[in-house]
Coordinates of C-alpha atoms in Angstrom, one line a residue:
M347 CA 176.0 179.5 79.4
E348 CA 176.7 176.0 81.0
L349 CA 180.2 174.7 81.0
L350 CA 180.6 170.9 81.3
S351 CA 183.4 168.4 80.8
G352 CA 183.1 165.9 77.9
A353 CA 182.1 163.1 80.3
D354 CA 179.4 165.3 81.9
M355 CA 178.2 166.3 78.4
I356 CA 177.6 162.7 77.6
A357 CA 175.7 162.1 80.8
R358 CA 173.6 165.3 80.3
F359 CA 173.0 164.5 76.7
L360 CA 171.6 161.0 77.6
Q361 CA 169.2 162.7 80.0
D362 CA 168.1 165.3 77.5
E363 CA 167.7 162.6 74.8
G364 CA 165.4 160.7 77.1
V365 CA 167.6 157.6 77.5
E366 CA 166.3 155.4 80.3
Y367 CA 168.8 152.6 80.5
I368 CA 172.4 152.2 79.4
Y369 CA 173.9 148.7 79.4
G370 CA 177.7 148.5 79.9
Y371 CA 180.9 147.4 81.6
P372 CA 183.5 149.8 82.9
G373 CA 187.2 150.0 82.1
G374 CA 190.0 152.5 82.1
A375 CA 189.2 154.4 78.9
A376 CA 185.6 154.9 79.9
L377 CA 186.0 155.8 83.6
H378 CA 185.5 159.5 83.2
I379 CA 182.1 158.7 81.6
Y380 CA 181.3 156.2 84.4
D381 CA 182.1 158.8 87.0
A382 CA 179.7 161.3 85.3
L383 CA 177.0 158.7 85.2
F384 CA 177.6 158.0 88.9
R385 CA 177.0 161.6 89.7
Q386 CA 173.5 161.7 88.2
D387 CA 170.4 159.6 88.8
K388 CA 168.1 160.0 85.7
V389 CA 169.8 157.5 83.4
K390 CA 170.1 154.0 85.0
H391 CA 173.2 152.0 84.2
I392 CA 172.8 148.2 84.1
L393 CA 176.1 146.5 84.8
V394 CA 176.2 143.3 82.7
R395 CA 178.8 140.6 83.2
H396 CA 180.0 140.5 79.6
E397 CA 179.9 143.3 76.9
Q398 CA 178.2 141.0 74.4
A399 CA 175.3 140.8 76.9
A400 CA 175.2 144.6 77.0
T401 CA 174.6 144.8 73.3
H402 CA 171.9 142.1 73.3
A403 CA 170.1 143.7 76.3
A404 CA 170.1 147.0 74.5
D405 CA 168.9 145.2 71.4
G406 CA 166.0 143.5 73.2
Y407 CA 165.0 146.8 74.7
A408 CA 165.0 148.4 71.3
R409 CA 163.0 145.6 69.6
A410 CA 160.3 145.6 72.3
S411 CA 160.1 149.4 72.9
G412 CA 160.9 150.8 69.4
K413 CA 163.4 153.2 71.0
P414 CA 167.2 153.0 70.4
G415 CA 169.2 150.9 72.8
T416 CA 172.3 152.4 74.4
V417 CA 175.6 150.6 75.3
L418 CA 178.8 151.8 77.0
V419 CA 182.0 149.8 76.9
T420 CA 185.7 150.5 77.3
S421 CA 188.4 150.3 74.7
G422 CA 190.1 147.2 73.3
P423 CA 188.6 144.0 74.6
G424 CA 185.5 145.8 75.9
A425 CA 184.8 147.1 72.5
T426 CA 185.6 143.9 70.6
N427 CA 183.4 141.9 73.0
A428 CA 180.5 144.0 71.8
V429 CA 181.1 143.2 68.1
T430 CA 178.8 140.2 67.9
G431 CA 175.9 142.1 69.4
I432 CA 176.6 145.1 67.0
A433 CA 176.5 142.6 64.1
T434 CA 173.3 141.1 65.4
A435 CA 171.6 144.5 65.5
Y436 CA 172.9 145.4 62.1
M437 CA 171.6 142.3 60.4
D438 CA 168.1 142.8 61.8
S439 CA 168.1 146.6 61.4
I440 CA 167.8 147.4 65.1
P441 CA 168.5 151.0 66.4
M442 CA 171.4 151.1 68.8
V443 CA 174.1 153.6 69.9
V444 CA 177.3 152.0 71.2
L445 CA 179.6 154.4 73.1
C446 CA 183.2 153.0 73.1
G447 CA 185.9 154.4 75.3
Q448 CA 189.2 154.8 73.5
V449 CA 192.9 155.4 74.5
M450 CA 194.0 159.0 74.6
S451 CA 194.2 160.8 71.2
H452 CA 198.0 161.1 71.2
L453 CA 198.3 157.3 71.7
I454 CA 196.0 156.2 68.9
G455 CA 198.0 154.2 66.4
D456 CA 200.8 153.3 68.8
D457 CA 199.4 149.9 69.9
A458 CA 198.8 151.4 73.3
F459 CA 197.4 149.3 76.2
Q460 CA 193.9 148.2 75.4
E461 CA 193.8 150.0 72.0
T462 CA 191.8 148.6 69.1
D463 CA 190.6 150.4 66.0
I464 CA 187.0 149.7 66.8
I465 CA 185.9 152.1 63.9
G466 CA 187.8 149.9 61.5
V467 CA 186.8 146.6 63.1
T468 CA 183.0 147.4 63.0
R469 CA 182.9 149.3 59.7
P470 CA 181.1 146.5 57.8
I471 CA 178.5 146.0 60.6
V472 CA 177.4 149.5 61.5
K473 CA 175.1 152.0 59.9
H474 CA 177.6 154.7 60.6
S475 CA 180.4 155.5 63.1
F476 CA 182.0 158.6 64.6
S477 CA 185.2 159.4 66.4
I478 CA 185.2 162.4 68.8
R479 CA 188.0 164.9 67.9
H480 CA 187.1 167.6 70.4
P481 CA 185.0 167.7 73.5
S482 CA 182.8 170.5 72.2
E483 CA 181.5 168.4 69.4
I484 CA 180.1 165.7 71.7
P485 CA 176.5 166.9 71.9
E486 CA 176.2 167.3 68.1
V487 CA 177.8 164.0 67.4
L488 CA 175.6 162.1 69.8
K489 CA 172.5 163.7 68.4
K490 CA 173.6 162.6 64.9
A491 CA 174.2 159.1 66.3
Y492 CA 170.7 158.7 67.7
Y493 CA 169.1 160.3 64.6
L494 CA 171.0 157.9 62.3
A495 CA 170.3 154.9 64.4
S496 CA 166.6 155.4 64.5
T497 CA 165.6 156.9 61.1
G498 CA 165.5 155.4 57.6
R499 CA 166.5 151.8 57.8
P500 CA 167.5 151.6 61.5
G501 CA 170.8 150.2 62.7
P502 CA 173.7 150.4 65.1
V503 CA 176.0 153.5 65.3
V504 CA 179.4 153.4 67.1
V505 CA 180.8 156.5 68.7
D506 CA 184.5 156.2 69.6
I507 CA 185.5 158.5 72.5
P508 CA 189.2 159.0 73.3
K509 CA 189.8 159.3 77.1
D510 CA 191.2 162.8 76.8
M511 CA 187.9 164.0 75.2
T512 CA 186.2 163.4 78.6
T513 CA 188.8 164.9 81.0
P514 CA 187.0 166.3 84.1
T515 CA 189.2 169.5 84.2
E516 CA 188.5 170.6 80.7
R517 CA 185.1 172.3 80.3
H518 CA 183.2 173.5 77.3
E519 CA 179.8 175.0 76.5
Y520 CA 177.0 172.5 76.5
V521 CA 173.8 173.1 74.5
Y522 CA 171.4 170.2 73.7
P523 CA 170.9 170.2 69.9
K524 CA 167.2 170.0 69.2
K525 CA 167.8 169.5 65.4
V526 CA 170.4 167.7 63.4
K527 CA 171.8 168.5 59.9
L528 CA 173.4 165.7 57.8
R529 CA 174.0 166.9 54.3
S530 CA 174.6 163.5 52.8
Y531 CA 171.8 161.7 54.7
N532 CA 168.2 162.3 53.7
P533 CA 166.0 159.2 54.3
V534 CA 163.0 159.2 52.0
A535 CA 159.8 160.2 53.7
R536 CA 157.3 158.8 51.2
G537 CA 157.1 156.5 48.2
H538 CA 156.7 157.4 44.5
T539 CA 153.0 157.9 43.9
G540 CA 153.2 156.7 40.4
Q541 CA 154.8 153.4 41.5
I542 CA 152.3 153.0 44.3
K543 CA 149.4 153.4 41.8
K544 CA 151.0 150.7 39.6
A545 CA 151.2 148.5 42.7
V546 CA 147.5 149.0 43.6
E547 CA 146.4 148.2 40.0
L548 CA 148.3 144.9 40.2
M549 CA 146.9 144.1 43.6
L550 CA 143.3 144.6 42.3
K551 CA 143.9 142.5 39.2
A552 CA 145.8 139.7 40.8
R553 CA 144.2 136.2 40.8
R554 CA 146.7 134.5 43.2
P555 CA 148.2 137.3 45.4
V556 CA 150.2 136.9 48.6
F557 CA 151.5 139.6 50.9
Y558 CA 155.1 138.8 52.1
T559 CA 156.0 141.2 55.0
G560 CA 159.1 141.5 57.1
G561 CA 160.7 143.2 60.0
G562 CA 160.5 146.6 58.3
V563 CA 156.8 146.7 58.9
V564 CA 157.4 146.2 62.6
T565 CA 160.3 148.7 63.0
G566 CA 158.3 151.1 60.7
R567 CA 155.3 151.0 63.0
A568 CA 153.1 150.0 60.0
C569 CA 151.3 147.0 61.5
E570 CA 147.9 148.6 62.0
G571 CA 148.0 150.0 58.4
L572 CA 149.1 146.6 57.1
T573 CA 146.2 144.8 58.8
D574 CA 143.8 147.3 57.4
L575 CA 145.2 147.0 53.9
V576 CA 145.2 143.1 53.9
K577 CA 141.6 143.1 55.3
R578 CA 140.4 145.4 52.6
L579 CA 141.8 143.3 49.9
G580 CA 141.1 139.9 51.4
H581 CA 144.5 138.6 50.3
P582 CA 146.5 135.9 52.1
I583 CA 149.5 137.1 54.1
T584 CA 152.7 135.5 55.2
T585 CA 155.5 137.0 57.2
T586 CA 159.2 136.5 57.7
L587 CA 160.6 135.4 61.0
M588 CA 161.3 139.1 61.8
G589 CA 157.8 140.1 60.8
I590 CA 156.0 137.7 63.1
G591 CA 153.1 139.5 64.8
A592 CA 152.9 142.3 62.2
F593 CA 149.6 140.7 61.2
P594 CA 147.6 138.7 63.8
Q595 CA 148.5 135.0 63.5
S596 CA 145.2 133.9 64.8
D597 CA 143.4 135.6 61.8
D598 CA 142.4 133.2 59.0
Q599 CA 144.1 135.3 56.3
C600 CA 147.5 134.7 58.0
L601 CA 149.3 131.7 56.6
G602 CA 152.0 131.8 59.2
W603 CA 155.6 132.5 58.4
L604 CA 157.6 131.4 55.4
G605 CA 161.0 130.1 54.4
M606 CA 163.3 127.3 55.5
H607 CA 161.1 126.2 58.4
G608 CA 158.0 128.1 57.5
S609 CA 154.5 126.6 57.2
Y610 CA 153.6 124.3 54.3
E611 CA 150.8 126.5 53.1
S612 CA 152.8 129.8 53.2
N613 CA 155.6 128.3 51.1
M614 CA 153.2 126.6 48.7
A615 CA 151.2 129.9 48.3
M616 CA 154.4 131.8 47.6
H617 CA 155.5 129.4 44.9
H618 CA 152.2 129.4 43.1
A619 CA 151.4 133.1 43.5
D620 CA 150.9 135.4 40.5
L621 CA 151.6 138.5 42.6
I622 CA 153.9 138.9 45.6
I623 CA 153.5 142.2 47.6
A624 CA 156.8 142.4 49.6
I625 CA 156.8 145.1 52.3
G626 CA 159.8 145.6 54.6
A627 CA 161.4 142.3 53.7
R628 CA 164.8 141.8 52.0
F629 CA 164.4 138.4 50.2
D630 CA 166.8 136.7 52.5
D631 CA 168.2 133.3 51.5
R632 CA 166.3 131.6 54.3
V633 CA 163.1 132.7 52.6
T634 CA 163.9 132.4 48.9
N635 CA 165.9 129.2 48.8
N636 CA 167.2 129.0 45.2
T637 CA 166.5 132.4 43.7
S638 CA 166.5 131.0 40.2
K639 CA 163.5 128.8 41.2
F640 CA 161.8 131.5 43.4
C641 CA 158.1 132.1 42.7
P642 CA 158.4 131.5 38.9
T643 CA 154.9 132.8 37.9
A644 CA 154.8 135.9 40.1
K645 CA 155.2 139.6 39.5
I646 CA 156.8 141.3 42.5
I647 CA 156.0 144.5 44.2
H648 CA 158.9 145.4 46.6
V649 CA 158.4 148.2 49.2
D650 CA 161.5 149.0 51.3
I651 CA 162.9 152.1 52.9
D652 CA 166.4 151.1 51.9
P653 CA 167.0 151.6 48.1
S654 CA 170.0 149.2 48.2
S655 CA 167.7 146.3 49.3
V656 CA 165.2 146.7 46.4
S657 CA 166.0 144.3 43.5
K658 CA 169.2 143.3 45.2
T659 CA 168.4 139.6 45.4
V660 CA 165.2 139.2 43.4
R661 CA 164.2 141.7 40.7
A662 CA 161.1 143.7 41.5
D663 CA 158.6 144.5 38.8
V664 CA 157.3 147.5 40.8
P665 CA 160.0 148.8 43.1
I666 CA 158.9 151.3 45.7
V667 CA 161.4 153.1 48.0
G668 CA 159.7 154.5 51.0
P669 CA 158.7 154.0 54.6
A670 CA 156.3 151.1 55.1
Q671 CA 153.8 153.2 57.0
S672 CA 153.4 156.0 54.5
V673 CA 153.4 153.7 51.5
I674 CA 150.7 151.5 53.0
N675 CA 148.6 154.5 54.0
E676 CA 148.8 155.8 50.4
M677 CA 147.8 152.3 49.1
I678 CA 144.7 152.4 51.4
S679 CA 143.7 155.8 50.2
L680 CA 144.0 154.7 46.5
L681 CA 141.9 151.6 47.2
Q682 CA 138.9 153.7 48.5
G683 CA 135.8 152.8 46.5
R684 CA 137.7 150.2 44.4
E685 CA 136.9 146.5 44.2
I686 CA 139.1 143.6 43.1
A687 CA 138.7 142.7 39.5
D688 CA 138.1 138.9 39.8
P689 CA 136.6 137.9 43.2
E690 CA 135.9 134.4 41.9
A691 CA 139.6 133.9 41.1
L692 CA 140.5 135.0 44.6
D693 CA 137.9 132.6 46.1
E694 CA 139.4 129.8 44.1
W695 CA 142.9 130.8 45.3
W696 CA 141.6 130.6 48.9
R697 CA 140.1 127.1 48.3
T698 CA 143.5 126.0 47.0
I699 CA 145.3 127.5 50.1
D700 CA 142.7 125.9 52.4
G701 CA 143.4 122.6 50.7
W702 CA 147.1 122.9 51.5
R703 CA 146.2 123.8 55.1
E704 CA 144.0 120.7 55.4
E705 CA 146.7 118.5 54.0
R706 CA 148.9 119.2 57.0
R707 CA 146.3 119.5 59.7
G708 CA 147.1 117.1 62.5
K709 CA 150.3 116.1 60.8
L710 CA 152.6 118.8 62.1
Y711 CA 154.2 116.6 64.7
E712 CA 153.5 113.3 66.5
P713 CA 152.5 114.1 70.1
S714 CA 154.3 112.1 72.8
K715 CA 152.7 109.0 74.2
E716 CA 152.7 108.0 77.8
G717 CA 156.2 107.0 78.9
E718 CA 157.8 108.8 75.9
P719 CA 160.0 111.9 76.1
I720 CA 158.2 115.2 75.8
K721 CA 158.1 116.8 72.4
P722 CA 159.5 120.3 72.3
Q723 CA 156.5 121.4 70.2
E724 CA 154.2 120.4 73.1
V725 CA 156.2 122.6 75.5
I726 CA 155.8 125.7 73.3
E727 CA 152.1 125.1 72.9
A728 CA 151.7 124.8 76.7
I729 CA 153.7 128.1 77.2
C730 CA 151.3 129.8 74.7
R731 CA 148.3 128.5 76.6
Q732 CA 149.7 129.5 80.0
T733 CA 150.5 133.1 78.9
R734 CA 147.4 133.4 76.6
G735 CA 149.7 134.3 73.7
E736 CA 150.5 137.6 75.3
A737 CA 154.1 137.2 76.5
Y738 CA 157.2 138.8 75.2
V739 CA 159.1 135.7 73.9
T740 CA 162.9 135.8 73.2
T741 CA 164.8 132.9 71.8
D742 CA 168.3 131.9 71.2
V743 CA 169.2 130.1 68.0
G744 CA 168.5 126.6 66.9
Q745 CA 165.7 124.1 67.0
H746 CA 164.0 125.7 70.0
Q747 CA 164.0 129.0 68.1
M748 CA 162.1 127.5 65.2
F749 CA 159.7 125.6 67.5
A750 CA 158.9 128.8 69.4
A751 CA 158.2 130.6 66.1
Q752 CA 156.0 127.8 64.8
Y753 CA 154.0 127.0 67.9
Y754 CA 153.6 130.2 69.9
K755 CA 150.9 132.3 68.2
F756 CA 151.6 136.0 68.1
D757 CA 148.8 138.5 67.5
K758 CA 150.9 141.6 68.3
P759 CA 154.1 143.0 66.9
N760 CA 157.3 143.4 68.9
R761 CA 156.5 140.3 70.9
F762 CA 158.7 137.7 69.2
I763 CA 162.3 138.8 69.8
T764 CA 164.9 136.7 68.0
S765 CA 168.2 137.0 66.2
G766 CA 167.1 136.4 62.6
G767 CA 169.9 137.6 60.2
L768 CA 173.0 136.7 62.2
G769 CA 171.6 133.8 64.1
T770 CA 173.4 134.6 67.4
M771 CA 173.5 131.9 70.1
G772 CA 173.5 133.7 73.5
F773 CA 171.1 136.4 72.4
G774 CA 167.9 135.3 74.2
F775 CA 168.6 135.7 77.9
P776 CA 170.2 139.2 77.8
A777 CA 167.6 140.3 75.3
A778 CA 164.9 139.2 77.8
M779 CA 166.6 141.2 80.5
G780 CA 166.5 144.3 78.4
I781 CA 162.8 143.8 77.7
K782 CA 161.9 143.0 81.3
Q783 CA 163.4 146.3 82.5
N784 CA 161.3 148.2 80.0
F785 CA 158.1 146.2 80.7
P786 CA 158.4 145.0 84.3
D787 CA 154.7 144.1 84.6
E788 CA 154.7 141.8 81.5
Q789 CA 155.6 138.2 81.2
V790 CA 158.9 137.9 79.5
V791 CA 160.0 134.3 78.5
C792 CA 163.3 133.3 77.1
V793 CA 163.1 130.0 75.2
T794 CA 166.5 128.6 75.0
G795 CA 168.6 125.4 74.6
E796 CA 171.4 124.3 76.9
G797 CA 174.0 125.2 74.3
S798 CA 172.9 128.7 73.8
F799 CA 172.1 129.4 77.5
Q800 CA 175.7 128.5 78.6
M801 CA 177.0 131.3 76.3
M802 CA 175.5 134.0 78.4
M803 CA 174.5 132.4 81.7
Q804 CA 176.7 134.7 83.6
E805 CA 173.9 137.3 83.3
L806 CA 172.1 135.5 86.1
S807 CA 174.4 137.6 88.2
T808 CA 173.1 140.8 86.5
C809 CA 169.5 139.7 87.2
K810 CA 170.4 139.1 90.9
Q811 CA 171.8 142.6 91.2
F812 CA 169.2 144.6 89.2
G813 CA 166.1 142.4 89.4
G814 CA 164.5 140.9 86.3
G815 CA 161.9 138.3 86.6
V816 CA 162.4 136.7 83.3
K817 CA 161.3 133.1 82.8
I818 CA 163.9 130.9 81.2
V819 CA 162.5 127.7 79.5
N820 CA 165.3 125.4 78.5
L821 CA 164.4 122.8 75.9
N822 CA 167.0 120.3 77.1
N823 CA 168.0 117.7 74.5
A824 CA 171.6 117.5 75.7
S825 CA 172.8 118.4 72.2
L826 CA 173.2 121.2 69.7
G827 CA 169.8 120.2 68.2
M828 CA 169.9 122.0 64.8
V829 CA 173.5 120.9 64.2
R830 CA 172.5 117.3 65.0
Q831 CA 169.5 117.6 62.7
W832 CA 171.7 118.6 59.8
Q833 CA 174.1 115.8 60.7
D834 CA 171.2 113.3 60.6
L835 CA 170.1 114.6 57.2
N836 CA 173.5 115.2 55.5
Y837 CA 176.2 113.4 57.3
K838 CA 174.6 109.9 57.9
S839 CA 174.1 110.8 61.6
R840 CA 177.7 111.3 62.3
H841 CA 177.2 113.6 65.3
A842 CA 180.6 115.4 65.3
H843 CA 180.8 117.6 68.5
S844 CA 177.1 118.2 68.6
Y845 CA 176.5 116.2 71.8
M846 CA 176.7 118.4 74.9
E847 CA 178.8 116.5 77.3
S848 CA 179.5 117.6 80.9
L849 CA 176.3 119.7 81.3
P850 CA 176.0 121.4 84.6
D851 CA 173.2 120.5 87.1
F852 CA 171.1 123.5 86.0
Q853 CA 169.0 123.3 89.2
Q854 CA 172.0 123.7 91.5
L855 CA 173.5 126.4 89.2
I856 CA 170.3 128.5 89.2
E857 CA 169.7 128.0 93.0
S858 CA 173.3 129.2 93.7
Y859 CA 172.3 132.6 92.4
G860 CA 169.2 132.5 94.7
F861 CA 166.7 131.8 92.0
T862 CA 164.1 129.1 91.5
A863 CA 164.7 126.1 89.2
L864 CA 162.3 123.4 88.2
R865 CA 163.0 120.2 86.2
V866 CA 160.4 118.5 84.1
E867 CA 160.7 115.0 82.6
T868 CA 157.1 113.9 81.9
M869 CA 154.0 115.5 80.3
A870 CA 152.2 115.1 83.6
E871 CA 154.7 117.4 85.3
L872 CA 154.7 120.1 82.6
E873 CA 151.4 122.0 83.2
P874 CA 151.9 122.3 87.0
A875 CA 155.5 123.4 86.5
L876 CA 154.4 126.1 84.0
E877 CA 151.8 127.3 86.5
R878 CA 154.5 127.7 89.1
T879 CA 156.9 129.3 86.7
F880 CA 154.5 132.1 85.7
A881 CA 152.9 132.6 89.1
D882 CA 154.9 135.7 90.0
K883 CA 156.0 138.1 87.2
Q884 CA 158.8 139.5 89.3
E885 CA 160.5 136.1 90.0
L886 CA 163.2 134.7 87.9
V887 CA 162.4 131.0 87.3
F888 CA 164.4 128.5 85.2
L889 CA 162.4 125.6 83.8
D890 CA 164.6 122.8 82.6
V891 CA 162.5 120.5 80.4
M892 CA 163.9 117.2 79.2
V893 CA 162.7 116.9 75.6
D894 CA 163.0 114.2 72.9
P895 CA 166.6 114.5 71.6
H896 CA 165.7 112.9 68.3
E897 CA 163.0 115.4 67.2
H898 CA 163.5 117.4 64.0
V899 CA 162.1 120.7 62.9
Y900 CA 159.7 120.4 60.0
P901 CA 158.8 121.6 57.4
M902 CA 162.3 122.1 56.1
Q903 CA 163.1 123.4 52.7
V904 CA 165.3 121.2 50.5
P905 CA 168.5 123.0 49.9
L906 CA 168.8 124.6 46.4
G907 CA 165.2 123.8 45.6
S908 CA 162.2 126.1 45.1
M909 CA 159.9 127.2 47.9
R910 CA 157.6 124.3 47.4
D911 CA 160.4 121.7 47.8
M912 CA 160.1 120.7 51.5
L913 CA 160.9 117.8 53.8
L914 CA 157.6 117.4 55.8
S915 CA 158.9 114.7 58.2
K916 CA 161.7 112.2 58.4
T917 CA 159.8 110.1 55.8
E918 CA 157.7 112.6 53.8
R919 CA 158.6 115.1 51.1
S920 CA 156.4 117.6 49.2

């Protein structure tokens, strides 16, 4: 029998669970745990410079690796600083366990120093939360936390740990729990066969079908099966922002991604479809636009592991609750030996889609001419060429995020890492740190803007301490670009507080941390600068690219319209 303190139980459990990295920031209520981590060497602690960065780094690690991220923060402000990152993970269904120090049990409720009811604060933005009541329950509670975070629809789990639960002098029996029992939690393991059969019949009979796939396909490790299914049927496929890479974007059957800034052909195909096969997507408002005008002639098959998401926003004709991987595999087995009912109709549908593609070919944006500012789209295309489309790309939120999604072509899942649901500025750089630690020999690029980067730029210090050769490409338009775009369109170009005055000299800032910084102002400088940026995978390089401050992101859905109602440029409308 092994006797350990509560703090040592936490450290030992993390080892037994196979946790590689824990991202955190120490403070009084968590110091017993920090001391236990200090006395072991299997779990590596990454000291961030702000707790929000800890959650984003753990989030990036989880999105790229498929394993839950782990965070450790202290009570009060340490825990509340983590809230934005917890909400980010919750909105995008990312597995994460957040260990929060708490004041001693007898002080809870007394407004003690650095006390916050973090269970209450985070209740709407976690999958579940626990508060440790006795040190002996630590192993079982932590096992439940990791199990809940990573099964069913993934999400963040908070574990609140009062300081007296980790006292070094109190020891209890430690046994690593290999199994977990949760009476009220039984995630479905497979879909309803009868519903899947109905879906397959509709897929075979459809004349204008479209697959609409989201992040659930990526987190559900169903991308290979999805590709097989779509190839067998010959149907067009579009993805959400979170589903980018679930199906190879270079494949002719891929229409790109859909929604507010999605491709013209994907939005048009969705609007005119007679069948939509939605898998692992939640019909977010950035996709549907006005739900009363959404895909008026289509029947809808909706596959999702979360029963509360099915028919929540748009009514499904064939609802299927189940994991994407098993449902797709069952669909493939039911398709064996079957052929689509009307191949001529499908051919005609493809001719229509190709016509939409041709309409916009060469009109996506106007390339810069000599002497003109660089277009941000050109920068993303150049990064894609330089990295052969194989990098892990994180973004912050705004115009640069949309340009990265539009012009970097992803053929693999888990490569485009962005805050989709919450839209969190400051996400990109710490997320890139978390990815680089897990994949040190890969190119990891953070595409950012000067507004977003300044929210988490203190993490340059973390990279200096722990290494992390991420490449930071700043599309510098000296403004909050997406805010300015909306102000141009809706507020007669009254740019209220969207111009970024008093910007730092980024070159001096980066160099003060001992890193390399490059500045690009012309197209002639861009390619050589990118070659230098990506020359050494272990070197952090900041590339500050001056881009056209007046450029807008198009297409852009017309608010309250249907999916086919889009602004195509500053002067064109669909």
